[in-house]
Tab-separated table of C-alpha atoms and ligand atoms in Angstrom:
chain	number	residue	atom	x	y	z
A	24	ASP	CA	8.714	-73.385	-65.015
A	25	ARG	CA	8.173	-69.725	-65.773
A	26	MET	CA	5.517	-69.511	-63.053
A	27	ARG	CA	7.809	-71.220	-60.554
A	28	GLN	CA	10.658	-68.830	-61.331
A	29	ASP	CA	8.357	-65.820	-60.959
A	30	PHE	CA	7.046	-67.209	-57.691
A	31	VAL	CA	10.511	-67.735	-56.212
A	32	ALA	CA	11.513	-64.224	-57.296
A	33	ASN	CA	8.356	-62.785	-55.725
A	34	VAL	CA	8.755	-64.640	-52.432
A	35	SER	CA	12.394	-63.562	-52.192
A	36	HIS	CA	11.450	-59.965	-52.854
A	37	GLU	CA	8.563	-60.003	-50.367
A	38	LEU	CA	10.791	-61.381	-47.608
A	39	ARG	CA	13.847	-59.324	-48.456
A	40	THR	CA	12.089	-55.997	-47.907
A	41	PRO	CA	11.204	-56.537	-44.225
A	42	LEU	CA	14.472	-58.375	-43.635
A	43	THR	CA	16.458	-55.408	-44.977
A	44	VAL	CA	14.562	-53.035	-42.704
A	45	LEU	CA	15.046	-55.367	-39.749
A	46	SER	CA	18.777	-55.771	-40.200
A	47	GLY	CA	19.187	-52.013	-40.787
A	48	PHE	CA	17.499	-51.256	-37.462
A	49	LEU	CA	19.585	-53.903	-35.702
A	50	GLU	CA	22.753	-52.167	-36.862
A	51	THR	CA	21.340	-48.829	-35.721
A	52	ILE	CA	20.640	-50.153	-32.249
A	53	ARG	CA	24.069	-51.710	-31.963
A	54	GLU	CA	26.056	-48.774	-33.266
A	55	LEU	CA	24.275	-45.658	-32.066
A	56	LYS	CA	23.877	-44.483	-28.501
A	57	LEU	CA	20.096	-44.224	-28.288
A	58	ASP	CA	17.988	-42.971	-25.454
A	59	PRO	CA	15.374	-45.420	-24.130
A	60	SER	CA	12.475	-43.911	-26.101
A	61	GLN	CA	14.387	-44.052	-29.421
A	62	ARG	CA	15.399	-47.596	-28.639
A	63	GLU	CA	11.772	-48.500	-27.924
A	64	HIS	CA	10.733	-46.917	-31.230
A	65	TYR	CA	13.236	-48.983	-33.244
A	66	LEU	CA	12.324	-52.159	-31.381
A	67	SER	CA	8.633	-51.724	-32.169
A	68	LEU	CA	9.424	-51.137	-35.880
A	69	MET	CA	11.538	-54.290	-35.817
A	70	SER	CA	8.806	-56.404	-34.289
A	71	GLU	CA	6.351	-55.067	-36.882
A	72	GLN	CA	8.662	-56.233	-39.685
A	73	SER	CA	9.217	-59.636	-38.122
A	74	ARG	CA	5.448	-60.100	-37.699
A	75	ARG	CA	5.067	-59.261	-41.379
A	76	MET	CA	7.593	-61.932	-42.377
A	77	LEU	CA	5.857	-64.422	-40.111
A	78	ARG	CA	2.481	-63.723	-41.750
A	79	ILE	CA	3.988	-64.232	-45.230
A	80	VAL	CA	5.608	-67.519	-44.229
A	81	GLU	CA	2.414	-68.754	-42.521
A	82	ASP	CA	0.356	-67.957	-45.621
A	83	LEU	CA	2.915	-69.699	-47.856
A	84	LEU	CA	2.724	-72.805	-45.662
A	85	THR	CA	-1.091	-72.732	-45.791
A	86	LEU	CA	-0.948	-72.480	-49.592
A	87	SER	CA	1.523	-75.305	-49.955
A	88	SER	CA	-0.497	-77.594	-47.700
A	89	LEU	CA	-3.646	-76.803	-49.716
A	90	GLU	CA	-1.776	-77.762	-52.879
A	91	SER	CA	-0.309	-80.995	-51.629
A	92	ALA	CA	-2.854	-82.354	-49.145
A	93	PRO	CA	-5.177	-85.203	-50.134
A	94	PRO	CA	-8.807	-84.200	-50.838
A	95	PRO	CA	-10.485	-82.765	-47.737
A	96	GLN	CA	-12.175	-85.101	-45.271
A	97	ASP	CA	-15.812	-84.096	-45.230
A	98	GLU	CA	-17.161	-83.058	-41.869
A	99	ARG	CA	-20.322	-81.148	-41.029
A	100	ILE	CA	-19.442	-77.475	-40.688
A	101	MET	CA	-21.986	-75.873	-38.358
A	102	MET	CA	-22.658	-72.718	-40.320
A	103	THR	CA	-24.447	-70.821	-37.541
A	104	ALA	CA	-21.398	-71.220	-35.297
A	105	LEU	CA	-18.956	-70.433	-38.124
A	106	MET	CA	-20.894	-67.290	-39.064
A	107	ALA	CA	-20.823	-66.146	-35.427
A	108	ARG	CA	-17.032	-66.638	-35.308
A	109	LEU	CA	-16.619	-64.706	-38.568
A	110	ARG	CA	-18.610	-61.839	-37.105
A	111	GLU	CA	-16.453	-61.815	-33.963
A	112	ASP	CA	-13.280	-61.702	-36.078
A	113	ALA	CA	-14.711	-58.894	-38.219
A	114	GLU	CA	-15.723	-56.889	-35.144
A	115	ALA	CA	-12.250	-57.324	-33.643
A	116	LEU	CA	-10.502	-56.217	-36.851
A	117	SER	CA	-12.883	-53.334	-37.446
A	118	ALA	CA	-12.652	-52.101	-33.836
A	119	GLY	CA	-16.020	-50.378	-34.120
A	120	ARG	CA	-15.290	-48.572	-37.393
A	121	HIS	CA	-17.775	-50.562	-39.520
A	122	ARG	CA	-21.283	-51.905	-39.346
A	123	ILE	CA	-21.047	-55.706	-39.505
A	124	VAL	CA	-24.240	-57.436	-40.662
A	125	LEU	CA	-24.848	-61.198	-40.555
A	126	GLN	CA	-27.485	-62.914	-42.668
A	127	CYS	CA	-28.294	-66.660	-42.655
A	128	ASP	CA	-31.020	-67.913	-45.027
A	129	GLY	CA	-32.053	-71.560	-44.828
A	130	GLU	CA	-31.157	-74.044	-42.127
A	131	CYS	CA	-28.365	-75.845	-43.906
A	132	ASP	CA	-24.765	-76.727	-43.048
A	133	LEU	CA	-21.798	-77.245	-45.316
A	134	LEU	CA	-19.820	-80.470	-45.757
A	135	GLY	CA	-16.069	-80.026	-46.034
A	136	ALA	CA	-12.835	-79.451	-44.172
A	137	GLU	CA	-13.706	-76.880	-41.531
A	138	SER	CA	-10.207	-75.425	-41.165
A	139	GLU	CA	-9.933	-74.809	-44.928
A	140	ILE	CA	-13.395	-73.299	-45.250
A	141	GLN	CA	-12.883	-71.120	-42.187
A	142	SER	CA	-9.559	-69.899	-43.559
A	143	ALA	CA	-11.151	-69.039	-46.946
A	144	PHE	CA	-14.180	-67.270	-45.466
A	145	SER	CA	-12.192	-65.348	-42.891
A	146	ASN	CA	-9.792	-64.091	-45.576
A	147	LEU	CA	-12.794	-62.673	-47.467
A	148	VAL	CA	-14.193	-61.073	-44.311
A	149	SER	CA	-10.833	-59.604	-43.330
A	150	ASN	CA	-10.383	-58.126	-46.845
A	151	ALA	CA	-13.856	-56.564	-46.699
A	152	VAL	CA	-12.974	-54.822	-43.423
A	153	ARG	CA	-9.476	-53.808	-44.567
A	154	TYR	CA	-10.620	-52.327	-47.879
A	155	THR	CA	-13.648	-50.483	-46.501
A	156	PRO	CA	-13.209	-47.012	-45.028
A	157	ALA	CA	-14.599	-46.209	-41.574
A	158	ASP	CA	-18.415	-45.991	-41.298
A	159	GLY	CA	-18.836	-48.480	-44.144
A	160	GLU	CA	-20.761	-51.745	-44.015
A	161	VAL	CA	-19.669	-55.383	-44.268
A	162	ARG	CA	-22.416	-57.933	-44.865
A	163	ILE	CA	-21.644	-61.656	-44.360
A	164	ARG	CA	-24.257	-63.940	-45.870
A	165	TRP	CA	-24.955	-67.690	-46.054
A	166	GLN	CA	-27.901	-68.811	-48.195
A	167	ALA	CA	-28.518	-72.485	-48.693
A	168	ASP	CA	-31.147	-75.025	-49.594
A	169	VAL	CA	-31.025	-78.564	-50.933
A	170	SER	CA	-30.029	-77.284	-54.393
A	171	GLY	CA	-26.789	-75.683	-53.146
A	172	GLY	CA	-25.331	-72.949	-50.977
A	173	VAL	CA	-23.780	-69.530	-51.474
A	174	PHE	CA	-21.442	-67.795	-49.051
A	175	SER	CA	-20.848	-64.103	-49.761
A	176	VAL	CA	-19.238	-61.046	-48.281
A	177	THR	CA	-20.388	-57.636	-49.497
A	178	ASP	CA	-18.670	-54.415	-48.529
A	179	SER	CA	-19.275	-50.757	-49.248
A	180	GLY	CA	-15.541	-50.170	-49.641
A	181	ILE	CA	-13.087	-48.873	-52.214
A	182	GLY	CA	-14.030	-51.422	-54.899
A	183	ILE	CA	-11.796	-52.776	-57.667
A	184	ALA	CA	-11.468	-51.643	-61.298
A	185	LYS	CA	-12.488	-54.280	-63.876
A	186	ALA	CA	-8.983	-54.618	-65.307
A	187	HIS	CA	-7.696	-56.099	-62.022
A	188	LEU	CA	-10.441	-58.669	-61.463
A	189	PRO	CA	-8.939	-61.568	-63.477
A	190	ARG	CA	-5.623	-61.302	-61.605
A	191	LEU	CA	-6.832	-60.924	-58.002
A	192	THR	CA	-6.182	-64.535	-56.993
A	193	GLU	CA	-2.597	-64.548	-58.300
A	194	ARG	CA	-0.008	-64.840	-55.551
A	195	PHE	CA	1.251	-61.432	-54.408
A	196	TYR	CA	-1.011	-59.541	-56.817
A	197	ARG	CA	-2.237	-56.349	-55.179
A	198	VAL	CA	-4.247	-53.484	-56.593
A	199	ASP	CA	-3.075	-51.027	-53.965
A	200	ARG	CA	0.250	-52.146	-52.547
A	201	GLY	CA	0.383	-49.394	-49.915
A	202	ARG	CA	-3.057	-50.136	-48.490
A	203	SER	CA	-2.406	-53.886	-48.481
A	204	ARG	CA	0.809	-53.389	-46.518
A	205	GLU	CA	-0.607	-50.805	-44.104
A	206	THR	CA	-3.411	-53.162	-43.140
A	207	GLY	CA	-1.154	-56.193	-42.711
A	208	GLY	CA	-1.842	-57.901	-46.062
A	209	THR	CA	0.458	-60.518	-47.569
A	210	GLY	CA	-0.975	-60.577	-51.101
A	211	LEU	CA	-1.688	-64.297	-50.614
A	212	GLY	CA	-5.180	-64.187	-49.099
A	213	LEU	CA	-7.196	-64.626	-52.275
A	214	ALA	CA	-4.798	-67.293	-53.602
A	215	ILE	CA	-5.567	-69.254	-50.405
A	216	VAL	CA	-9.298	-68.651	-50.913
A	217	LYS	CA	-9.149	-69.884	-54.521
A	218	HIS	CA	-7.332	-73.102	-53.577
A	219	ALA	CA	-9.484	-73.883	-50.548
A	220	LEU	CA	-12.668	-73.355	-52.589
A	221	ALA	CA	-11.446	-75.446	-55.531
A	222	ARG	CA	-10.913	-78.350	-53.109
A	223	HIS	CA	-14.636	-78.032	-52.309
A	224	GLN	CA	-15.803	-77.834	-55.952
A	225	SER	CA	-16.410	-74.113	-55.640
A	226	GLN	CA	-15.133	-70.997	-57.384
A	227	LEU	CA	-14.712	-67.420	-56.280
A	228	ASP	CA	-16.938	-64.878	-58.010
A	229	VAL	CA	-16.147	-61.170	-57.693
A	230	GLN	CA	-18.509	-58.301	-58.478
A	231	SER	CA	-17.068	-54.883	-57.840
A	232	GLU	CA	-17.508	-51.225	-58.628
A	233	PRO	CA	-14.711	-48.760	-57.836
A	234	GLY	CA	-15.815	-46.384	-55.099
A	235	GLN	CA	-18.999	-48.389	-54.440
A	236	GLY	CA	-17.862	-51.698	-52.982
A	237	SER	CA	-17.455	-55.383	-53.746
A	238	THR	CA	-19.150	-58.730	-53.353
A	239	PHE	CA	-17.002	-61.860	-53.149
A	240	SER	CA	-19.052	-65.040	-53.312
A	241	ALA	CA	-18.637	-68.807	-53.483
A	242	ARG	CA	-21.317	-71.267	-54.602
A	243	PHE	CA	-21.246	-74.852	-53.299
A	244	PRO	CA	-22.919	-77.772	-55.067
A	245	ALA	CA	-25.907	-79.646	-53.619
A	246	ARG	CA	-23.782	-82.574	-52.454
A	247	ARG	CA	-21.881	-80.269	-50.056
A	248	ILE	CA	-25.073	-79.088	-48.369
A	249	THR	CA	-26.828	-80.877	-45.548
A	250	ALA	CA	-29.952	-79.900	-43.633
A	251	VAL	CA	-29.356	-78.790	-40.026
A	252	ARG	CA	-32.261	-80.959	-38.854
A	253	PRO	CA	-32.555	-84.141	-40.910
A	254	ALA	CA	-36.100	-84.829	-42.170
A	255	ALA	CA	-38.017	-87.118	-39.797
A	256	VAL	CA	-37.502	-90.764	-40.713
A	257	PRO	CA	-40.777	-92.720	-40.895
A	258	ALA	CA	-41.174	-95.147	-37.979
A	259	VAL	CA	-41.579	-98.129	-40.336
A	260	ALA	CA	-38.243	-97.414	-41.990
A	261	LEU	CA	-36.596	-97.144	-38.565
A	262	ASP	CA	-38.031	-100.518	-37.524
A	263	ARG	CA	-36.789	-102.149	-40.677
A	264	ASN	CA	-33.264	-100.736	-40.106
A	265	GLN	CA	-33.237	-101.987	-36.540
A	266	ASN	CA	-34.246	-105.453	-37.711
A	267	ALA	CA	-31.540	-105.374	-40.364
A	268	ASP	CA	-28.939	-104.460	-37.726
A	269	THR	CA	-30.096	-107.227	-35.428
A	270	ALA	CA	-30.022	-109.686	-38.312
A	271	LYS	CA	-26.437	-108.620	-39.150
A	272	GLY	CA	-25.443	-109.038	-35.498
A	273	GLU	CA	-26.713	-112.568	-35.475
B	330	LIG	P1	-3.854	-58.698	-49.527
B	330	LIG	O1	-3.135	-59.400	-48.438
B	330	LIG	O2	-2.995	-57.698	-50.241
B	330	LIG	O3	-5.165	-58.136	-49.116
B	330	LIG	P2	-5.344	-60.625	-51.140
B	330	LIG	O4	-4.827	-61.755	-51.954
B	330	LIG	O5	-6.262	-60.938	-50.029
B	330	LIG	O6	-4.071	-59.825	-50.652
B	330	LIG	O7	-6.097	-59.624	-52.127
B	330	LIG	C1	-5.435	-59.221	-53.326
B	330	LIG	C2	-5.780	-57.776	-53.641
B	330	LIG	O8	-7.160	-57.679	-54.013
B	330	LIG	C3	-5.613	-56.818	-52.478
B	330	LIG	O9	-4.286	-56.359	-52.366
B	330	LIG	C4	-6.581	-55.696	-52.828
B	330	LIG	O10	-5.962	-54.799	-53.708
B	330	LIG	C5	-7.695	-56.435	-53.586
B	330	LIG	N1	-8.874	-56.715	-52.728
B	330	LIG	C6	-9.157	-57.880	-52.085
B	330	LIG	N2	-10.330	-57.795	-51.425
B	330	LIG	C7	-10.810	-56.555	-51.660
B	330	LIG	C8	-12.005	-55.849	-51.260
B	330	LIG	N3	-12.944	-56.420	-50.490
B	330	LIG	N4	-12.153	-54.565	-51.712
B	330	LIG	C9	-11.219	-53.982	-52.487
B	330	LIG	N5	-10.076	-54.589	-52.895
B	330	LIG	C10	-9.869	-55.853	-52.492
């Protein structure tokens, strides 16, 4: 109950701030005679605040669907393609300010709900870019073999002091509120990551050093890993299967 009350208070606060700014600017536009450039300025501030509210609401909806949805339907997530998309997103967000490095070790895919996994991984990548100053590096890595897989994102960014680490995945917990807001954060990204991973029997691990950078990683158990190219099936076994199918048909 206590957690629910805190959560409702937090959501209300998070939405009230942009809403207050938005309604203040609306009044200004209605009541003051503004020249076109001032008007344009207020309108762009207003659309920034409404985009912020939209991001918060979208993240809240994602979280609530992760909490209430039935266990994920397992599908093969083509990791090479997913990694390429993550790189594209990182490049777009970074706009040339960072070096983005991709590393894939082992030809294995992941089994899970692609939309959930993509949302978790892209939150980690977007954080790495947002909390790394220009000229820094973001390394996205997928290592997998039949014993399991590890997805990780390492950045050379601002890092996080030890005291904050246990609370990072709490909803709306932010180490640096100003930086989170400036870069379009909602404070819900890592809560989404934690939930999406838990639904795939995985946990978030964070290693970080203030001023040096961070590594966020997730380990997946063997049963969620599948080889890209299945091992060749012996011809005899194939024959026997075909016979079995024919027998069933008859
Ligand atoms: P936000 O939308 O504020 O980024 P998150 O839930 O994604 O919210 O992250 C929570 C907080 O953890 C952030 O506000 C930031 O202070 C810290 N954080 C997350 N990722 C990193 C990172 N790669 N480097 C430094 N700090 C980070």
